[in-house]
Amino acid sequence: MQTHEIRERFLRHFESNDHTRVPSASLILDDPNLLFVNAGMVQFKPYFLGEVPAPYSRATSVQKCVRTGDIDEVGKTTRHNTFFQMAGNFSFGDYFKEGAIKQAWDLVTKPQSEGGYGFDPDRIWTTVYEHDPESAELWQKVAGLPAERIQYRDAKDNYWDMGVAGPGGPCSEIYYDRGPQYGQEGGPVVDEDRYLEIWNLVFMQDMRGDGSPKDGYPVLGELPSKNIDTGLGVERVAFLLQGVDNVYETDLVRPVIAAAEEFSGRTYGQNHADDVRFRVIADHARSGVMLIGDGVTPGNEARGYVLRRLLRRIVRSVRLLGVHEPVLPEFAAVVRDAMSPSYPEIERDFERISDVMRMEEDTFLATLSTGSKIFDMAAERAKQSGATVLGGDQAFQLHDTYGFPIDLTLEMAAEQGLEVDEEGFRSLMEEQRQRAKADAATRKSGHGDLSEYRAVLEQHGETEFLGYSDLEAGCRVVGLLSGGAPVPALSEGQRGELILDRTPFYAESGGQIADTGMLYGAGAQVSVLDVQKAVPGLSVHTVEVIAGDVGVDDKLTASVDEARRMSIARSHSATHLVHAAVRGAYGQRAAQAGSLNSPGRMRFDFTSPGSVSADVLSEVEEEVNDYLLQNVEVSSYVTSKDKAFELGAIALFGEKYGNQVRVIDMGDYSRELCGGTHVNRIGELGLVKLVSDSSIGSGVHRIEALVGTDALRHVRKEQLLVSELANTFKVPSDQLPDRISDVLGRLRDAEKEVERLRRERVLASAGSLAESARDIDGVSLVADTITEDVDAQALRSLVSEVRSRLGSRPGVVALFVADEQKVSFVVGTTPAARDKGLVAGDLVRSVGGPVDGRGGGKADMAQGGGSNPAGIGDAIRALERELRGAAG
C-alpha cells in the first residue's frame, strides 16, 4: 500500500466517523515553545488549552512534522528521522477512551478491501499507563485483546503532557509484532524493535502544574472536559504494509537513495559507512524541501540554522560518497515527485525551493574550499610541531565557525596521517548543545503566565473587533491586570492591562503594529499605548490612566487615533501592492518572508534566488504608483480557504488560517489573505517611494518604503538636496551626475598624485636609513620608526629599498609606523642574513610581543601589527637580542 493511500485511508476512516478533515498546518507556526511543529496536535493546542473554543467537536488531520533533537543520529540507525507525518484524530469534549480505542482498532484491523489497513489482530499488542486499568479493560472489551498482550508501563512511557503547565493524561500505545526474526519474545516491554509502536492514543483528562507527572509530581485535578489526541506514524505504517524493514526503503524515501546511488556509482546496502550517508541524504532532502516550502530560508540562527545544517549535511554526505558536483536541486526534484501528491504546494512552489537549495549548495561548496585551506594550515602546523593529533578545539572551530563537518575533518586528517581529538571535539559540541537546551528551556515559559487571560476569555468570551468599520465605539471593561495579576481598578498615573468586551483598536498581528488612542469614561481618561493578543481571540490593551479611575464593568468610549490608523493602513495596503509588483517581476519564487507596517513606512521581506536588480526595483516602484492612479476600490470579504485559493489569493508562509478566511482585493492586481486594516481606495496612498533595499540573509531581500505624506516629504527633501548640489556645482540638475563624476575623477587623480609624492618622499629617506645601520655581531641592523603617514604597501616598499642598499652584507631591516592606538611593522632580511639563518618570518614574532601584536610572512619579508606603540623601543631591543643570539 502506497504512503499516499495510507494517509487517505486514515482521513476517510475518521471522516466517516463524523470528524472534520483539517489540513496540515505549516511547519513554522507562531508558537514560543516550538522551533518547528513536531506533533499532530500542535495546531489544536489553543483548543486543548481552552484559549479558544474548538470550531468542531471532532477533527482528523495528517500533520507534517520536523524534530531536530537527534540530527547527528540520523542515518546511523534506521529509526531516526527529522521529517515525518503524524496522522491523528481529535475529540474536544466529545468521545473519550472507548470511542478512541474502538475507532483505532477498526482502522488497524479492518481488511484492506474494506478500507482498513488489514493488520493481523493476533499480532497487535498494546501498552497502558500503570494507573489506568480502565484502558486495559476497554482493550479486552472492545478489541477482544487477551490480557497477556496488554502491558502496563510507568509515566515515563505512558503518560503524556506538553512539557509545560496544562493538560495531560495517560496514553495507550498500539504495537505490531514484526516476528521472531526481529527480536525477542515478550512484547514491547522486552523489545521495541520487534514490537513496533505505530499509534499512540492520549486520553487528555488531567490538569498539571509546573512539574510533570513523569517526574513524580501529582496532577492538580481533572479537566472540565476530557479530550482525545492520537498520533499514528504514517511512515512506520508504510514500511510495515510495504513489506520493507524501515522507512528508508518505503516508496517516498527510497527514490532519493536511488538518485544518490546513480550519482555516486555506489550501492545502498553494501557497507554501513555508505549506508549512513545514503540515509542522511534521503532524510534531510525531504526535510529541506518541506521546510523551504513553508518559508524557511538558510541562515545562522534558529530555524534558518537548522535548515542550513540539514542541507550541508547532505552536501557533506554526497562528497563522502565521491560526488563533488552540485546535486541538491536534483534531490529536491525527486522529493517533489514523491511528496507532491499529498502536498501539491511543493509542485506549485518548486522553482523557488530549488533556487534556495542551489544557492545554499553553492555557498557551502565555497565554504568547503575555505575550510579545506584552514584545515591544511592546521594540519601543517601540527606536523611541524611533531604532533600526531589535531586538537579538538581546532576541529570544533572548523565545524562551528567555518561550517566544516567533523566527518570530513576525520577523513582529511587520516589522509595526512593525523588523528583528531574526537573526545575534545565532542566535549565542546556537548557544551554547545547544553547552551542550546538552556535557551530552549528559557523559551518554554510561553504558557506560564496566561492563566489570568484565559480566565477572562472563559468568563466573557472573545473580544469583538469593530475596527474594520468603526474607529470609535462604546465598550465595557471585562478585565484589568497590573503586574500580571487581576485588580479591581486602576487609578490616575497607573499603568496596566485592560480587556474590553469589544474594541475598535487593532491588536498587533500580521506585520501591522497596534493602534493607539484614548478611552473615555465618567471622569476617566485612559491612554491606550499598545494592543496585543495575549491568547487567541483576546485583545489586551496596555494603558496608562491620565485622569480619574477606571474599574471592571466600567462603560467607556474607545477612540482610535484616526490619523495614525490611516497612516498605518496606507502602509499595509502599499505592502500588498509592492508584493504583487515584486511577484510580477520575479515570479512565484519571490514569496513574502515578513513585513512591518507602521505609520507612513513599510518594510517588505521576500525570498529571492539571486541578486535583486536596482533597475527592477525602480520598475516595481513605477508600476505601483502607476496603478495608484487607477484608484481602484479595496474590497474585503470572508470566504472558504479553498475558494480563496481558487480565486488566486496568496497566503503567507507560517500563518495559520482557519476554514473561513478574510480576503483583501485590490482589483485584479492584488488578492491576499489578510486580517489587517486597509484604505478604501488605493488612490488614498498618494505616493509609494522605495527608499532602501538590502540583503538580510541567504536568499532573503528587504525593501523599505515610505507612503503618503511621508513619501512626499522624502521626495521634497531629495529635491532640495539636488537643488543645493546643482547650485554648488553651478550646473543644471540633469547634468549633476556627469559633473559629480568628473569632480570625483579629478579628486581620485589628485589623491593618487599625493600618494605618489608621499611615497617618493618616504623612499628618499632610504639612503639615510641605510647609513644609520648598526653592527650587531656581524649583522647590519636598521631599526627605526617612520614619522610619515604611510600605508602598509609603502612601508614594505621602503623596507625593500633600504634592504637593497645594504648590499651583500648580512642585514636586517625593521621599520615601524605608529599612531596613538596601534602600530604596524615590517621586517626584511638580505640574502646574506638568511644564509646565517635569520628568517624574517621568525624575527617578526620577537618584534610583535613587546607591542602586544603578532605577525607573519616569508623568509625575506614579514609584517604585523600591534596595539601598544609604547613598546616599539622594547621591540627593537628584542630584535637586537635575537641577532646576538643567532651570532652566538
PDB file of N, CA, C and O in Angstrom, residues 65-114:
ATOM      1  N   CYS A  65       5.610  17.051  10.243  1.00  0.00           N
ATOM      2  CA  CYS A  65       6.349  17.343  11.470  1.00  0.00           C
ATOM      3  C   CYS A  65       7.851  17.296  11.211  1.00  0.00           C
ATOM      4  O   CYS A  65       8.318  16.563  10.333  1.00  0.00           O
ATOM      5  N   VAL A  66       8.576  18.073  11.997  1.00  0.00           N
ATOM      6  CA  VAL A  66      10.042  18.032  11.967  1.00  0.00           C
ATOM      7  C   VAL A  66      10.539  18.019  13.402  1.00  0.00           C
ATOM      8  O   VAL A  66      10.152  18.862  14.212  1.00  0.00           O
ATOM      9  N   ARG A  67      11.393  17.054  13.721  1.00  0.00           N
ATOM     10  CA  ARG A  67      12.062  17.007  15.013  1.00  0.00           C
ATOM     11  C   ARG A  67      13.567  16.989  14.769  1.00  0.00           C
ATOM     12  O   ARG A  67      14.057  16.199  13.960  1.00  0.00           O
ATOM     13  N   THR A  68      14.270  17.862  15.466  1.00  0.00           N
ATOM     14  CA  THR A  68      15.682  18.069  15.155  1.00  0.00           C
ATOM     15  C   THR A  68      16.604  17.755  16.326  1.00  0.00           C
ATOM     16  O   THR A  68      17.798  18.026  16.251  1.00  0.00           O
ATOM     17  N   GLY A  69      16.089  17.184  17.393  1.00  0.00           N
ATOM     18  CA  GLY A  69      16.930  16.934  18.564  1.00  0.00           C
ATOM     19  C   GLY A  69      18.019  15.913  18.332  1.00  0.00           C
ATOM     20  O   GLY A  69      19.032  15.912  19.033  1.00  0.00           O
ATOM     21  N   ASP A  70      17.838  15.025  17.344  1.00  0.00           N
ATOM     22  CA  ASP A  70      18.816  13.953  17.109  1.00  0.00           C
ATOM     23  C   ASP A  70      19.369  13.992  15.689  1.00  0.00           C
ATOM     24  O   ASP A  70      19.568  12.956  15.060  1.00  0.00           O
ATOM     25  N   ILE A  71      19.630  15.188  15.179  1.00  0.00           N
ATOM     26  CA  ILE A  71      20.126  15.296  13.804  1.00  0.00           C
ATOM     27  C   ILE A  71      21.376  14.448  13.602  1.00  0.00           C
ATOM     28  O   ILE A  71      21.535  13.764  12.583  1.00  0.00           O
ATOM     29  N   ASP A  72      22.285  14.499  14.573  1.00  0.00           N
ATOM     30  CA  ASP A  72      23.547  13.777  14.422  1.00  0.00           C
ATOM     31  C   ASP A  72      23.362  12.270  14.377  1.00  0.00           C
ATOM     32  O   ASP A  72      24.250  11.539  13.917  1.00  0.00           O
ATOM     33  N   GLU A  73      22.206  11.773  14.874  1.00  0.00           N
ATOM     34  CA  GLU A  73      21.962  10.326  14.876  1.00  0.00           C
ATOM     35  C   GLU A  73      21.291   9.852  13.589  1.00  0.00           C
ATOM     36  O   GLU A  73      21.244   8.647  13.328  1.00  0.00           O
ATOM     37  N   VAL A  74      20.760  10.784  12.808  1.00  0.00           N
ATOM     38  CA  VAL A  74      20.075  10.397  11.571  1.00  0.00           C
ATOM     39  C   VAL A  74      21.071   9.696  10.649  1.00  0.00           C
ATOM     40  O   VAL A  74      22.180  10.170  10.417  1.00  0.00           O
ATOM     41  N   GLY A  75      20.645   8.578  10.132  1.00  0.00           N
ATOM     42  CA  GLY A  75      21.496   7.813   9.226  1.00  0.00           C
ATOM     43  C   GLY A  75      22.257   6.713   9.917  1.00  0.00           C
ATOM     44  O   GLY A  75      22.488   5.653   9.332  1.00  0.00           O
ATOM     45  N   LYS A  76      22.672   6.941  11.159  1.00  0.00           N
ATOM     46  CA  LYS A  76      23.418   5.911  11.879  1.00  0.00           C
ATOM     47  C   LYS A  76      22.524   4.724  12.190  1.00  0.00           C
ATOM     48  O   LYS A  76      22.994   3.582  12.286  1.00  0.00           O
ATOM     49  N   THR A  77      21.241   4.995  12.393  1.00  0.00           N
ATOM     50  CA  THR A  77      20.249   3.940  12.564  1.00  0.00           C
ATOM     51  C   THR A  77      19.148   4.169  11.541  1.00  0.00           C
ATOM     52  O   THR A  77      19.099   5.196  10.872  1.00  0.00           O
ATOM     53  N   THR A  78      18.243   3.230  11.462  1.00  0.00           N
ATOM     54  CA  THR A  78      17.103   3.395  10.551  1.00  0.00           C
ATOM     55  C   THR A  78      15.880   3.939  11.294  1.00  0.00           C
ATOM     56  O   THR A  78      14.809   4.051  10.715  1.00  0.00           O
ATOM     57  N   ARG A  79      16.036   4.285  12.578  1.00  0.00           N
ATOM     58  CA  ARG A  79      14.889   4.707  13.385  1.00  0.00           C
ATOM     59  C   ARG A  79      14.768   6.219  13.500  1.00  0.00           C
ATOM     60  O   ARG A  79      13.721   6.730  13.857  1.00  0.00           O
ATOM     61  N   HIS A  80      15.866   6.946  13.258  1.00  0.00           N
ATOM     62  CA  HIS A  80      15.844   8.387  13.437  1.00  0.00           C
ATOM     63  C   HIS A  80      15.474   9.078  12.127  1.00  0.00           C
ATOM     64  O   HIS A  80      16.039   8.785  11.074  1.00  0.00           O
ATOM     65  N   ASN A  81      14.523   9.983  12.226  1.00  0.00           N
ATOM     66  CA  ASN A  81      14.118  10.816  11.090  1.00  0.00           C
ATOM     67  C   ASN A  81      13.900  12.239  11.575  1.00  0.00           C
ATOM     68  O   ASN A  81      13.518  12.459  12.717  1.00  0.00           O
ATOM     69  N   THR A  82      14.126  13.194  10.695  1.00  0.00           N
ATOM     70  CA  THR A  82      13.795  14.581  11.053  1.00  0.00           C
ATOM     71  C   THR A  82      12.386  14.928  10.570  1.00  0.00           C
ATOM     72  O   THR A  82      11.580  15.445  11.328  1.00  0.00           O
ATOM     73  N   PHE A  83      12.063  14.610   9.319  1.00  0.00           N
ATOM     74  CA  PHE A  83      10.707  14.864   8.823  1.00  0.00           C
ATOM     75  C   PHE A  83       9.882  13.585   8.910  1.00  0.00           C
ATOM     76  O   PHE A  83      10.353  12.498   8.590  1.00  0.00           O
ATOM     77  N   PHE A  84       8.635  13.731   9.363  1.00  0.00           N
ATOM     78  CA  PHE A  84       7.714  12.598   9.360  1.00  0.00           C
ATOM     79  C   PHE A  84       6.286  13.146   9.319  1.00  0.00           C
ATOM     80  O   PHE A  84       6.054  14.334   9.512  1.00  0.00           O
ATOM     81  N   GLN A  85       5.340  12.241   9.066  1.00  0.00           N
ATOM     82  CA  GLN A  85       3.929  12.619   9.006  1.00  0.00           C
ATOM     83  C   GLN A  85       3.180  11.942  10.149  1.00  0.00           C
ATOM     84  O   GLN A  85       3.308  10.738  10.341  1.00  0.00           O
ATOM     85  N   MET A  86       2.409  12.737  10.880  1.00  0.00           N
ATOM     86  CA  MET A  86       1.667  12.215  12.024  1.00  0.00           C
ATOM     87  C   MET A  86       0.173  12.318  11.731  1.00  0.00           C
ATOM     88  O   MET A  86      -0.373  13.418  11.625  1.00  0.00           O
ATOM     89  N   ALA A  87      -0.459  11.170  11.574  1.00  0.00           N
ATOM     90  CA  ALA A  87      -1.905  11.144  11.380  1.00  0.00           C
ATOM     91  C   ALA A  87      -2.573  11.109  12.751  1.00  0.00           C
ATOM     92  O   ALA A  87      -2.115  10.415  13.660  1.00  0.00           O
ATOM     93  N   GLY A  88      -3.639  11.861  12.917  1.00  0.00           N
ATOM     94  CA  GLY A  88      -4.282  11.911  14.220  1.00  0.00           C
ATOM     95  C   GLY A  88      -5.775  12.117  14.147  1.00  0.00           C
ATOM     96  O   GLY A  88      -6.301  12.649  13.166  1.00  0.00           O
ATOM     97  N   ASN A  89      -6.462  11.674  15.184  1.00  0.00           N
ATOM     98  CA  ASN A  89      -7.880  12.017  15.357  1.00  0.00           C
ATOM     99  C   ASN A  89      -8.029  12.676  16.717  1.00  0.00           C
ATOM    100  O   ASN A  89      -7.325  12.324  17.675  1.00  0.00           O
ATOM    101  N   PHE A  90      -8.917  13.654  16.805  1.00  0.00           N
ATOM    102  CA  PHE A  90      -9.015  14.503  17.984  1.00  0.00           C
ATOM    103  C   PHE A  90     -10.472  14.682  18.381  1.00  0.00           C
ATOM    104  O   PHE A  90     -11.340  14.873  17.522  1.00  0.00           O
ATOM    105  N   SER A  91     -10.696  14.603  19.666  1.00  0.00           N
ATOM    106  CA  SER A  91     -12.031  14.836  20.205  1.00  0.00           C
ATOM    107  C   SER A  91     -11.927  15.931  21.258  1.00  0.00           C
ATOM    108  O   SER A  91     -11.082  15.866  22.157  1.00  0.00           O
ATOM    109  N   PHE A  92     -12.769  16.946  21.137  1.00  0.00           N
ATOM    110  CA  PHE A  92     -12.765  18.067  22.074  1.00  0.00           C
ATOM    111  C   PHE A  92     -14.039  17.994  22.922  1.00  0.00           C
ATOM    112  O   PHE A  92     -15.076  18.545  22.568  1.00  0.00           O
ATOM    113  N   GLY A  93     -13.920  17.224  24.003  1.00  0.00           N
ATOM    114  CA  GLY A  93     -15.060  17.073  24.895  1.00  0.00           C
ATOM    115  C   GLY A  93     -16.155  16.183  24.348  1.00  0.00           C
ATOM    116  O   GLY A  93     -17.283  16.186  24.861  1.00  0.00           O
ATOM    117  N   ASP A  94     -15.877  15.389  23.323  1.00  0.00           N
ATOM    118  CA  ASP A  94     -16.886  14.507  22.725  1.00  0.00           C
ATOM    119  C   ASP A  94     -16.631  13.079  23.206  1.00  0.00           C
ATOM    120  O   ASP A  94     -16.789  12.783  24.385  1.00  0.00           O
ATOM    121  N   TYR A  95     -16.225  12.147  22.340  1.00  0.00           N
ATOM    122  CA  TYR A  95     -15.983  10.778  22.790  1.00  0.00           C
ATOM    123  C   TYR A  95     -14.678  10.727  23.593  1.00  0.00           C
ATOM    124  O   TYR A  95     -13.839  11.628  23.532  1.00  0.00           O
ATOM    125  N   PHE A  96     -14.517   9.618  24.345  1.00  0.00           N
ATOM    126  CA  PHE A  96     -13.294   9.512  25.142  1.00  0.00           C
ATOM    127  C   PHE A  96     -12.655   8.141  24.911  1.00  0.00           C
ATOM    128  O   PHE A  96     -12.584   7.686  23.772  1.00  0.00           O
ATOM    129  N   LYS A  97     -12.231   7.472  25.935  1.00  0.00           N
ATOM    130  CA  LYS A  97     -11.375   6.292  25.794  1.00  0.00           C
ATOM    131  C   LYS A  97     -11.991   5.209  24.917  1.00  0.00           C
ATOM    132  O   LYS A  97     -11.368   4.699  23.986  1.00  0.00           O
ATOM    133  N   GLU A  98     -13.232   4.854  25.220  1.00  0.00           N
ATOM    134  CA  GLU A  98     -13.834   3.742  24.484  1.00  0.00           C
ATOM    135  C   GLU A  98     -13.962   4.073  23.004  1.00  0.00           C
ATOM    136  O   GLU A  98     -13.655   3.246  22.139  1.00  0.00           O
ATOM    137  N   GLY A  99     -14.393   5.300  22.698  1.00  0.00           N
ATOM    138  CA  GLY A  99     -14.531   5.691  21.293  1.00  0.00           C
ATOM    139  C   GLY A  99     -13.200   5.694  20.573  1.00  0.00           C
ATOM    140  O   GLY A  99     -13.094   5.256  19.414  1.00  0.00           O
ATOM    141  N   ALA A 100     -12.149   6.216  21.239  1.00  0.00           N
ATOM    142  CA  ALA A 100     -10.838   6.260  20.600  1.00  0.00           C
ATOM    143  C   ALA A 100     -10.300   4.861  20.339  1.00  0.00           C
ATOM    144  O   ALA A 100      -9.756   4.566  19.266  1.00  0.00           O
ATOM    145  N   ILE A 101     -10.446   3.973  21.310  1.00  0.00           N
ATOM    146  CA  ILE A 101      -9.953   2.602  21.158  1.00  0.00           C
ATOM    147  C   ILE A 101     -10.706   1.872  20.059  1.00  0.00           C
ATOM    148  O   ILE A 101     -10.113   1.172  19.224  1.00  0.00           O
ATOM    149  N   LYS A 102     -12.023   2.030  20.039  1.00  0.00           N
ATOM    150  CA  LYS A 102     -12.826   1.331  19.027  1.00  0.00           C
ATOM    151  C   LYS A 102     -12.459   1.784  17.616  1.00  0.00           C
ATOM    152  O   LYS A 102     -12.264   0.967  16.709  1.00  0.00           O
ATOM    153  N   GLN A 103     -12.366   3.118  17.413  1.00  0.00           N
ATOM    154  CA  GLN A 103     -12.087   3.618  16.071  1.00  0.00           C
ATOM    155  C   GLN A 103     -10.678   3.241  15.612  1.00  0.00           C
ATOM    156  O   GLN A 103     -10.454   2.946  14.429  1.00  0.00           O
ATOM    157  N   ALA A 104      -9.724   3.245  16.531  1.00  0.00           N
ATOM    158  CA  ALA A 104      -8.374   2.852  16.166  1.00  0.00           C
ATOM    159  C   ALA A 104      -8.311   1.372  15.798  1.00  0.00           C
ATOM    160  O   ALA A 104      -7.698   0.989  14.791  1.00  0.00           O
ATOM    161  N   TRP A 105      -8.929   0.538  16.607  1.00  0.00           N
ATOM    162  CA  TRP A 105      -8.928  -0.903  16.344  1.00  0.00           C
ATOM    163  C   TRP A 105      -9.592  -1.211  15.011  1.00  0.00           C
ATOM    164  O   TRP A 105      -9.080  -2.049  14.237  1.00  0.00           O
ATOM    165  N   ASP A 106     -10.685  -0.541  14.727  1.00  0.00           N
ATOM    166  CA  ASP A 106     -11.378  -0.780  13.459  1.00  0.00           C
ATOM    167  C   ASP A 106     -10.461  -0.490  12.273  1.00  0.00           C
ATOM    168  O   ASP A 106     -10.369  -1.288  11.330  1.00  0.00           O
ATOM    169  N   LEU A 107      -9.784   0.672  12.279  1.00  0.00           N
ATOM    170  CA  LEU A 107      -8.943   1.041  11.151  1.00  0.00           C
ATOM    171  C   LEU A 107      -7.749   0.103  11.011  1.00  0.00           C
ATOM    172  O   LEU A 107      -7.396  -0.329   9.908  1.00  0.00           O
ATOM    173  N   VAL A 108      -7.119  -0.238  12.120  1.00  0.00           N
ATOM    174  CA  VAL A 108      -5.905  -1.050  12.071  1.00  0.00           C
ATOM    175  C   VAL A 108      -6.196  -2.461  11.578  1.00  0.00           C
ATOM    176  O   VAL A 108      -5.438  -3.026  10.772  1.00  0.00           O
ATOM    177  N   THR A 109      -7.312  -3.035  11.984  1.00  0.00           N
ATOM    178  CA  THR A 109      -7.548  -4.451  11.700  1.00  0.00           C
ATOM    179  C   THR A 109      -8.547  -4.701  10.573  1.00  0.00           C
ATOM    180  O   THR A 109      -8.639  -5.824  10.076  1.00  0.00           O
ATOM    181  N   LYS A 110      -9.290  -3.667  10.171  1.00  0.00           N
ATOM    182  CA  LYS A 110     -10.275  -3.872   9.107  1.00  0.00           C
ATOM    183  C   LYS A 110      -9.568  -4.297   7.818  1.00  0.00           C
ATOM    184  O   LYS A 110      -8.506  -3.767   7.486  1.00  0.00           O
ATOM    185  N   PRO A 111     -10.119  -5.248   7.063  1.00  0.00           N
ATOM    186  CA  PRO A 111      -9.470  -5.699   5.831  1.00  0.00           C
ATOM    187  C   PRO A 111      -9.212  -4.541   4.871  1.00  0.00           C
ATOM    188  O   PRO A 111      -9.984  -3.574   4.804  1.00  0.00           O
ATOM    189  N   GLN A 112      -8.157  -4.656   4.105  1.00  0.00           N
ATOM    190  CA  GLN A 112      -7.825  -3.590   3.153  1.00  0.00           C
ATOM    191  C   GLN A 112      -8.919  -3.435   2.099  1.00  0.00           C
ATOM    192  O   GLN A 112      -9.161  -2.326   1.607  1.00  0.00           O
ATOM    193  N   SER A 113      -9.589  -4.521   1.788  1.00  0.00           N
ATOM    194  CA  SER A 113     -10.670  -4.445   0.797  1.00  0.00           C
ATOM    195  C   SER A 113     -11.844  -3.621   1.289  1.00  0.00           C
ATOM    196  O   SER A 113     -12.663  -3.152   0.507  1.00  0.00           O
ATOM    197  N   GLU A 114     -11.907  -3.387   2.618  1.00  0.00           N
ATOM    198  CA  GLU A 114     -12.988  -2.598   3.202  1.00  0.00           C
ATOM    199  C   GLU A 114     -12.510  -1.227   3.664  1.00  0.00           C
ATOM    200  O   GLU A 114     -13.218  -0.517   4.389  1.00  0.00           O
TER     201      GLU A 114
END
